[in-house]
Structures are given as structure tokens and as C-alpha cells.
Amino acid sequence: MNQEERRVVEGSDSPQQRKAGEGAKRVIFALAGGAALFVLGSIAFDFGIFGDTGSRPTPNSEDERVAAATYFKPPDESSIPDGPDGDAIRRGMALFVNTKTNASEFVGNELACANCHLDKGREPNSAPMWAAYLIYPKYRSKNKQINTMEDRLRGCFTYSMNGQGSPSGGPPPPGHPIYKDLQMYFHWLASGAPVGETLPGQGYPDLAKTDLGYDRERGAQVFEQHCAACHGSDGQGQSDLNGKIVFPPLWGPDSYNWGAGMARVNTAAAFIKANMPMGQGGTLTDQQAWDAAAFIDSQERPKDPRQTGSVAENAAANHGKDTYYGKTVDGRLLGTGTGS
């Protein structure tokens, strides 16, 4: 490696980058768009360096170490039992990590559950499934009903997995074995957790708005600097040489639709602040997280499946204020869908 190549690979790391640290990740981030990105990214996923299995910096401050010590620790995969229960748990984990492969009939994009619930649903502050499992059934204002865990999963397939674009045209029907296997996996992840309690690390941490609010033009700069290396400057993600999605698309036809929770700027900002860039969660400022979320969620994506009339009517019925749905950006009314 010559001096210039070494400079590109090693870079001039900021304190935040040094905190996140692993050299393999820096190589991937530095070589965005090149063959090394695909090869190393695929290796990293396959060996659990990050991605499907998630990754976070080792806690450096005392506050971080104290917080980490309070999080519930789900059981190790080596403890999955033999027999029918263990078989169902393993099927559920496979569905969660490789959703498009294992539930292809009901997935209409290139996302997996593990893209938003990191470390196979184990990662605190990434809406971990050991915490979610404990709080259902519960009332959800989104559909104004008491929801079971199966109801919640059906919503994920409908919105986050864009079920309307799948071969079946929708989510798995009620009672489908996919729901049973996923719930077995979640039940196992929550082994020993106190039922009915709100556990530290549940959901995505609340992120208060800054005095500047959020701005998609500022966000474009944040995205190019901190996100594009993995997700591409066009936001369409990156695949390895075998076509396997390594970094998920964030907008466009292969991403979540307008009905997904992540299409709300506040939800995306909270996720980004806690978890992004991959392996460097907590290193962006609050302002950067809000602005990056604004840029991402001001791009067109598949239609909201709840829309039966106009975009304006659906915006009034189903969308709050922290969304670009129904707004005109760069001369286009957002919400018409990627096929329009």
C-alpha cells in the first residue's frame, strides 16, 4: 500500500471515529463505492462485525458504563434449546435477520427486521425485541386499537416491509406460522425479563428538538459526510458482489413506505442518534441526527397503504406534524409513491 492509499484508508479520524474504532469499519467507510466496500462489508455481516448482528462502541465514559450495566441481557444463542421450541426460535431468528429471503411472499422491499432492530433484535436503544415482547398486548394510537404482538408484526410487514409490493400483495394473514416463529424468538430473547415493566433501552431514546429545528438542506450535508459511504449518495443502499443487501436503502421503491414509523422525522432522528453511523452510535450531535432524518424522510418512497383518497386527505387522517408526507419538495408532492 502506498502512502496515499494508506492516508485514504486510515484517514484523519475525529475523536468520535477513534471511539468507534475498528479498523475494518474505517476501511469500509473510507472506500465507499469501491470493490473493497462490498467485499469487506459482506465479510463484516457474515462474521457478525456489524449489520445483522449490530455493533456499538465500547463504553468509554463512566455514565456509558453505568447505562450499559442496566440493560437487560438476552440469552446467548448457544442456549437455544433442542427440539420443536428451539427449531421455532431458530426459524424466527432467521426470519428476523433475513426477512426478504425467508418471508419473500410478504416482503415488498429490500429491508429486514434487523435493519431497524439491530443485533438481531438484541441491541438496547434500537427497539430491542426482548423489551417489545413484554409490553404487548397494548393500545396503539396508530390504529386506535388494543394490539397483540401478532397485530404489531402485521403492521411491520404492512409498512416497514411494504407488504403491498410483495408477491402476495400484503402481510402474512392472521395466524400464519411466520408470526408464531417470530414470537417464539422474541419470547426466548425475553427469557428472565420482568413482564409488564418498562426496561432501560426499550424503543428508541427520545430526542428533543433543537432550537434550530430540522432542515433537509443541512441534512443533505450530514448524509453525504456520515451516511452515504454505506447507504450510497442516492440512498439506495449497497449490495455485495453476490447481490446480497449489505446496507439497506433509505428511500425509493425498495425502502419502507410512507406509513412506516421510520418515515416520521422524529422516529428516524431518535434511531439515528442512538445507532448511526453503524458502530458509532451517539457520535452525531442532536442537530445532525435531526437534519439527517429530515433529508432521508423528505425523499419519495412507496405509498402509504392506508391512502384511499387524496394525499391531503390521508395526511389529515393519518399523519402528524413531523413528516414530509403531503408536502411539496423540489416541485413534487410527497406521498404519491415511487410508482407515480
Short mmCIF file of C-alpha atoms in Angstrom, two decimals:
data_model
loop_
_atom_site.label_atom_id
_atom_site.label_comp_id
_atom_site.label_asym_id
_atom_site.label_seq_id
_atom_site.Cartn_x
_atom_site.Cartn_y
_atom_site.Cartn_z
CA MET A 1 0.00 0.00 0.00
CA ASN A 2 1.48 3.38 -0.98
CA GLN A 3 1.41 6.44 1.22
CA GLU A 4 -1.64 7.97 -0.46
CA GLU A 5 -3.63 4.73 -0.18
CA ARG A 6 -2.68 4.46 3.47
CA ARG A 7 -3.82 8.03 4.04
CA VAL A 8 -7.21 7.33 2.41
CA VAL A 9 -7.75 4.14 4.39
CA GLU A 10 -6.57 5.40 7.75
CA GLY A 11 -7.83 8.94 7.29
CA SER A 12 -7.62 11.66 9.91
CA ASP A 13 -10.06 10.23 12.42
CA SER A 14 -12.04 12.52 14.64
CA PRO A 15 -12.27 11.65 18.35
CA GLN A 16 -15.69 10.18 17.63
CA GLN A 17 -14.29 7.92 14.91
CA ARG A 18 -11.45 6.81 17.16
CA LYS A 19 -14.05 5.98 19.80
CA ALA A 20 -15.89 3.69 17.44
CA GLY A 21 -12.63 2.45 16.25
CA GLU A 22 -12.35 -0.90 14.49
CA GLY A 23 -10.05 -0.63 11.52
CA ALA A 24 -12.18 -2.80 9.24
CA LYS A 25 -15.07 -0.38 9.56
CA ARG A 26 -12.87 2.61 8.77
CA VAL A 27 -11.69 0.86 5.61
CA ILE A 28 -15.30 0.25 4.55
CA PHE A 29 -16.36 3.81 5.26
CA ALA A 30 -13.32 5.29 3.54
CA LEU A 31 -13.62 3.17 0.41
CA ALA A 32 -17.32 3.79 -0.20
CA GLY A 33 -18.36 2.80 -3.69
CA GLY A 34 -15.29 0.64 -4.36
CA ALA A 35 -14.95 -3.12 -4.51
CA ALA A 36 -13.45 -3.22 -1.02
CA LEU A 37 -16.70 -1.82 0.38
CA PHE A 38 -18.70 -4.72 -0.98
CA VAL A 39 -16.22 -7.44 -0.06
CA LEU A 40 -15.39 -6.19 3.41
CA GLY A 41 -18.99 -5.22 4.10
CA SER A 42 -20.19 -8.71 3.24
CA ILE A 43 -17.47 -10.29 5.38
CA ALA A 44 -18.38 -7.98 8.25
CA PHE A 45 -22.02 -9.02 8.06
CA ASP A 46 -21.27 -12.70 7.74
CA PHE A 47 -18.90 -12.73 10.70
CA GLY A 48 -21.06 -10.53 12.89
CA ILE A 49 -18.79 -7.49 12.98
CA PHE A 50 -21.83 -5.30 12.40
CA GLY A 51 -25.02 -5.04 10.38
CA ASP A 52 -27.31 -8.01 11.03
CA THR A 53 -25.69 -8.53 14.42
CA GLY A 54 -25.18 -4.85 15.18
CA SER A 55 -22.24 -3.19 16.85
CA ARG A 56 -21.70 -0.35 19.27
CA PRO A 57 -18.60 1.35 20.61
CA THR A 58 -17.18 0.01 23.84
CA PRO A 59 -18.47 2.38 26.57
CA ASN A 60 -15.76 4.91 27.38
CA SER A 61 -17.29 7.21 29.99
CA GLU A 62 -18.48 6.23 33.43
CA ASP A 63 -22.03 7.28 32.51
CA GLU A 64 -21.96 4.99 29.47
CA ARG A 65 -20.67 2.07 31.51
CA VAL A 66 -23.34 2.58 34.17
CA ALA A 67 -26.06 2.77 31.49
CA ALA A 68 -24.78 -0.36 29.76
CA ALA A 69 -24.84 -2.26 33.05
CA THR A 70 -28.57 -1.55 33.48
CA TYR A 71 -29.65 -3.10 30.20
CA PHE A 72 -31.31 -6.48 30.18
CA LYS A 73 -29.09 -9.12 28.63
CA PRO A 74 -30.92 -11.64 26.45
CA PRO A 75 -29.66 -15.22 26.43
CA ASP A 76 -26.79 -16.31 24.25
CA GLU A 77 -27.64 -18.13 21.04
CA SER A 78 -25.79 -21.18 22.32
CA SER A 79 -28.57 -21.62 24.87
CA ILE A 80 -31.33 -22.11 22.31
CA PRO A 81 -32.85 -25.46 23.26
CA ASP A 82 -33.12 -28.54 21.11
CA GLY A 83 -36.48 -29.85 19.97
CA PRO A 84 -39.54 -28.12 18.49
CA ASP A 85 -39.19 -24.97 20.62
CA GLY A 86 -35.60 -24.48 19.57
CA ASP A 87 -36.48 -25.13 15.95
CA ALA A 88 -39.15 -22.41 16.08
CA ILE A 89 -36.74 -19.98 17.79
CA ARG A 90 -34.14 -20.53 15.08
CA ARG A 91 -36.73 -20.09 12.35
CA GLY A 92 -37.87 -16.85 13.99
CA MET A 93 -34.31 -15.56 14.20
CA ALA A 94 -33.72 -16.41 10.54
CA LEU A 95 -36.93 -14.58 9.59
CA PHE A 96 -35.85 -11.56 11.61
CA VAL A 97 -32.35 -11.32 10.15
CA ASN A 98 -33.06 -12.31 6.53
CA THR A 99 -36.69 -11.33 6.14
CA LYS A 100 -36.69 -11.00 2.35
CA THR A 101 -35.17 -14.46 1.95
CA ASN A 102 -37.32 -16.27 4.49
CA ALA A 103 -40.63 -14.42 4.07
CA SER A 104 -40.32 -13.41 0.42
CA GLU A 105 -44.03 -13.85 -0.30
CA PHE A 106 -44.85 -11.00 2.07
CA VAL A 107 -41.92 -8.57 1.66
CA GLY A 108 -42.11 -5.83 -0.97
CA ASN A 109 -38.75 -4.14 -0.49
CA GLU A 110 -35.12 -4.90 0.36
CA LEU A 111 -35.31 -4.46 4.12
CA ALA A 112 -35.08 -6.87 7.03
CA CYS A 113 -36.38 -6.55 10.57
CA ALA A 114 -32.77 -6.41 11.76
CA ASN A 115 -32.15 -3.17 9.84
CA CYS A 116 -34.09 -1.16 12.44
CA HIS A 117 -33.77 -3.55 15.41
CA LEU A 118 -30.02 -4.10 15.48
CA ASP A 119 -28.02 -7.08 16.70
CA LYS A 120 -30.81 -9.47 15.69
CA GLY A 121 -33.24 -7.54 17.88
CA ARG A 122 -30.95 -7.62 20.90
CA GLU A 123 -29.47 -4.10 20.86
CA PRO A 124 -30.74 -1.68 23.57
CA ASN A 125 -31.97 1.69 22.29
CA SER A 126 -32.67 0.05 18.94
CA ALA A 127 -36.21 -1.06 19.79
CA PRO A 128 -34.98 -4.47 21.04
CA MET A 129 -37.43 -7.31 20.81
CA TRP A 130 -36.83 -8.54 24.36
CA ALA A 131 -38.38 -5.27 25.52
CA ALA A 132 -41.15 -5.08 22.92
CA TYR A 133 -42.34 -8.60 23.69
CA LEU A 134 -43.05 -7.67 27.31
CA ILE A 135 -45.42 -4.76 26.62
CA TYR A 136 -47.96 -6.39 24.31
CA PRO A 137 -50.96 -6.51 24.17
CA LYS A 138 -51.21 -2.71 24.35
CA TYR A 139 -53.22 0.17 22.92
CA ARG A 140 -51.72 1.88 19.87
CA SER A 141 -52.90 5.27 18.72
CA LYS A 142 -51.83 4.43 15.16
CA ASN A 143 -54.83 2.15 14.66
CA LYS A 144 -56.76 3.11 17.80
CA GLN A 145 -56.98 -0.49 18.97
CA ILE A 146 -55.54 -2.88 21.51
CA ASN A 147 -52.80 -4.66 19.57
CA THR A 148 -51.36 -8.10 20.20
CA MET A 149 -47.80 -8.84 19.21
CA GLU A 150 -49.15 -10.52 16.08
CA ASP A 151 -51.06 -7.33 15.24
CA ARG A 152 -47.87 -5.35 15.70
CA LEU A 153 -45.93 -7.70 13.45
CA ARG A 154 -48.62 -7.49 10.80
CA GLY A 155 -48.18 -3.73 10.87
CA CYS A 156 -44.43 -4.11 10.39
CA PHE A 157 -44.97 -6.27 7.32
CA THR A 158 -47.56 -3.81 6.02
CA TYR A 159 -45.47 -0.66 6.42
CA SER A 160 -41.79 -1.29 7.10
CA MET A 161 -41.65 -4.32 4.78
CA ASN A 162 -44.02 -2.64 2.28
CA GLY A 163 -46.23 -5.69 2.05
CA GLN A 164 -48.36 -4.08 -0.68
CA GLY A 165 -45.43 -4.53 -3.06
CA SER A 166 -44.87 -8.18 -2.19
CA PRO A 167 -45.87 -11.17 -4.34
CA SER A 168 -48.90 -11.73 -2.09
CA GLY A 169 -49.85 -8.05 -2.09
CA GLY A 170 -49.90 -7.76 1.68
CA PRO A 171 -48.65 -9.04 5.05
CA PRO A 172 -48.96 -12.65 6.24
CA PRO A 173 -52.59 -13.49 7.02
CA PRO A 174 -53.70 -13.85 10.66
CA GLY A 175 -52.36 -16.97 12.35
CA HIS A 176 -49.62 -17.54 9.79
CA PRO A 177 -46.64 -19.62 11.06
CA ILE A 178 -44.34 -16.63 10.41
CA TYR A 179 -45.96 -14.81 13.33
CA LYS A 180 -45.67 -17.84 15.57
CA ASP A 181 -41.97 -18.32 14.85
CA LEU A 182 -41.13 -14.65 15.31
CA GLN A 183 -42.98 -14.59 18.63
CA MET A 184 -41.15 -17.70 19.78
CA TYR A 185 -37.89 -15.93 19.03
CA PHE A 186 -38.97 -12.81 20.93
CA HIS A 187 -40.23 -14.88 23.86
CA TRP A 188 -36.85 -16.57 24.06
CA LEU A 189 -34.98 -13.25 23.85
CA ALA A 190 -37.03 -12.02 26.81
CA SER A 191 -36.21 -15.08 28.96
CA GLY A 192 -35.98 -13.89 32.57
CA ALA A 193 -37.11 -10.33 31.88
CA PRO A 194 -39.75 -8.86 34.20
CA VAL A 195 -43.14 -8.86 32.45
CA GLY A 196 -45.08 -5.60 32.28
CA GLU A 197 -42.15 -3.34 33.17
CA THR A 198 -40.55 -0.61 31.11
CA LEU A 199 -36.93 -1.67 30.79
CA PRO A 200 -33.97 0.62 30.13
CA GLY A 201 -33.05 0.57 26.45
CA GLN A 202 -36.62 -0.07 25.29
CA GLY A 203 -37.57 1.53 21.97
CA TYR A 204 -35.52 4.40 20.61
CA PRO A 205 -34.44 7.09 23.09
CA ASP A 206 -36.48 10.30 22.97
CA LEU A 207 -34.63 13.09 21.23
CA ALA A 208 -35.72 16.64 22.00
CA LYS A 209 -35.87 19.09 19.13
CA THR A 210 -33.09 21.63 18.97
CA ASP A 211 -33.64 25.36 18.82
CA LEU A 212 -32.89 25.21 15.09
CA GLY A 213 -35.47 22.53 14.40
CA TYR A 214 -34.62 20.33 11.43
CA ASP A 215 -33.62 21.19 7.90
CA ARG A 216 -33.30 18.88 4.91
CA GLU A 217 -30.65 21.02 3.21
CA ARG A 218 -28.38 20.83 6.25
CA GLY A 219 -29.28 17.17 6.39
CA ALA A 220 -28.00 16.60 2.86
CA GLN A 221 -24.55 17.63 4.04
CA VAL A 222 -24.73 15.38 7.10
CA PHE A 223 -25.89 12.50 4.94
CA GLU A 224 -23.06 12.87 2.46
CA GLN A 225 -20.47 13.09 5.24
CA HIS A 226 -21.73 10.38 7.58
CA CYS A 227 -24.24 8.15 5.76
CA ALA A 228 -23.50 7.97 2.04
CA ALA A 229 -20.45 5.74 2.45
CA CYS A 230 -22.73 2.88 3.45
CA HIS A 231 -26.14 3.78 2.05
CA GLY A 232 -24.92 5.38 -1.18
CA SER A 233 -25.22 9.00 -2.22
CA ASP A 234 -28.54 8.08 -3.83
CA GLY A 235 -29.78 6.43 -0.62
CA GLN A 236 -30.36 3.12 -2.37
CA GLY A 237 -28.05 1.09 -0.17
CA GLN A 238 -25.21 -1.21 -1.15
CA SER A 239 -25.12 -4.86 -2.17
CA ASP A 240 -22.19 -7.23 -2.12
CA LEU A 241 -20.82 -8.95 -5.20
CA ASN A 242 -23.42 -11.70 -4.82
CA GLY A 243 -26.31 -9.24 -4.76
CA LYS A 244 -26.88 -9.55 -1.02
CA ILE A 245 -28.02 -6.29 0.57
CA VAL A 246 -25.31 -5.17 2.98
CA PHE A 247 -26.51 -1.64 3.72
CA PRO A 248 -30.27 -1.03 3.31
CA PRO A 249 -31.95 1.52 1.03
CA LEU A 250 -33.33 4.51 2.91
CA TRP A 251 -35.81 5.78 0.32
CA GLY A 252 -37.15 4.83 -3.07
CA PRO A 253 -39.08 1.72 -4.13
CA ASP A 254 -37.01 -0.73 -2.07
CA SER A 255 -37.34 1.07 1.27
CA TYR A 256 -40.09 1.46 3.90
CA ASN A 257 -43.32 3.07 2.78
CA TRP A 258 -44.95 6.30 3.95
CA GLY A 259 -46.94 4.50 6.64
CA ALA A 260 -43.87 3.19 8.47
CA GLY A 261 -42.84 4.69 11.78
CA MET A 262 -39.39 5.41 10.39
CA ALA A 263 -40.98 7.78 7.84
CA ARG A 264 -41.61 10.16 10.75
CA VAL A 265 -38.69 12.53 11.18
CA ASN A 266 -38.73 12.30 14.99
CA THR A 267 -38.56 8.49 14.95
CA ALA A 268 -35.78 8.44 12.37
CA ALA A 269 -33.84 11.11 14.28
CA ALA A 270 -34.00 9.11 17.52
CA PHE A 271 -32.83 5.95 15.77
CA ILE A 272 -30.00 7.78 14.01
CA LYS A 273 -28.78 9.50 17.16
CA ALA A 274 -28.63 6.27 19.16
CA ASN A 275 -27.35 3.91 16.49
CA MET A 276 -25.79 5.59 13.46
CA PRO A 277 -23.34 5.59 11.78
CA MET A 278 -23.16 1.83 12.26
CA GLY A 279 -20.88 1.06 15.18
CA GLN A 280 -20.64 4.74 16.09
CA GLY A 281 -23.99 5.40 17.76
CA GLY A 282 -24.09 8.55 19.86
CA THR A 283 -21.33 10.30 17.92
CA LEU A 284 -23.55 12.59 15.85
CA THR A 285 -24.88 15.72 17.51
CA ASP A 286 -28.60 16.02 18.15
CA GLN A 287 -28.76 18.61 15.38
CA GLN A 288 -27.02 16.31 12.90
CA ALA A 289 -29.41 13.48 13.74
CA TRP A 290 -32.50 15.65 13.22
CA ASP A 291 -31.18 17.11 9.98
CA ALA A 292 -30.10 13.75 8.56
CA ALA A 293 -33.54 12.34 9.38
CA ALA A 294 -35.18 15.30 7.63
CA PHE A 295 -33.15 14.71 4.49
CA ILE A 296 -33.87 10.97 4.44
CA ASP A 297 -37.58 11.32 5.16
CA SER A 298 -38.11 14.09 2.61
CA GLN A 299 -37.49 11.64 -0.24
CA GLU A 300 -40.22 9.78 -2.10
CA ARG A 301 -40.96 6.19 -1.14
CA PRO A 302 -43.80 3.68 -1.66
CA LYS A 303 -47.34 4.90 -0.97
CA ASP A 304 -49.00 4.73 2.41
CA PRO A 305 -51.29 1.67 2.05
CA ARG A 306 -53.92 3.44 4.17
CA GLN A 307 -54.46 6.04 1.45
CA THR A 308 -57.79 5.59 -0.30
CA GLY A 309 -58.45 9.18 -1.35
CA SER A 310 -56.08 12.06 -1.93
CA VAL A 311 -52.70 12.55 -0.30
CA ALA A 312 -54.10 15.59 1.53
CA GLU A 313 -56.98 13.55 2.95
CA ASN A 314 -54.65 10.80 4.12
CA ALA A 315 -52.23 13.34 5.59
CA ALA A 316 -55.04 14.81 7.69
CA ALA A 317 -56.27 11.39 8.80
CA ASN A 318 -53.05 9.53 9.49
CA HIS A 319 -50.00 11.80 9.60
CA GLY A 320 -48.74 14.18 12.28
CA LYS A 321 -46.55 17.22 12.01
CA ASP A 322 -43.09 15.60 11.97
CA THR A 323 -43.41 14.25 8.47
CA TYR A 324 -42.86 15.39 4.92
CA TYR A 325 -45.84 13.35 3.73
CA GLY A 326 -48.22 15.66 1.86
CA LYS A 327 -45.64 18.42 1.49
CA THR A 328 -44.23 19.65 -1.81
CA VAL A 329 -40.44 19.29 -2.03
CA ASP A 330 -38.44 20.24 -5.11
CA GLY A 331 -41.67 20.68 -7.02
CA ARG A 332 -43.07 17.24 -6.17
CA LEU A 333 -45.92 16.37 -3.84
CA LEU A 334 -44.55 13.73 -1.49
CA GLY A 335 -46.81 10.79 -0.78
CA THR A 336 -47.82 10.00 -4.33
CA GLY A 337 -45.47 7.00 -4.20
CA THR A 338 -42.44 5.85 -6.11
CA GLY A 339 -44.58 4.36 -8.84
CA SER A 340 -46.30 7.66 -9.63
#
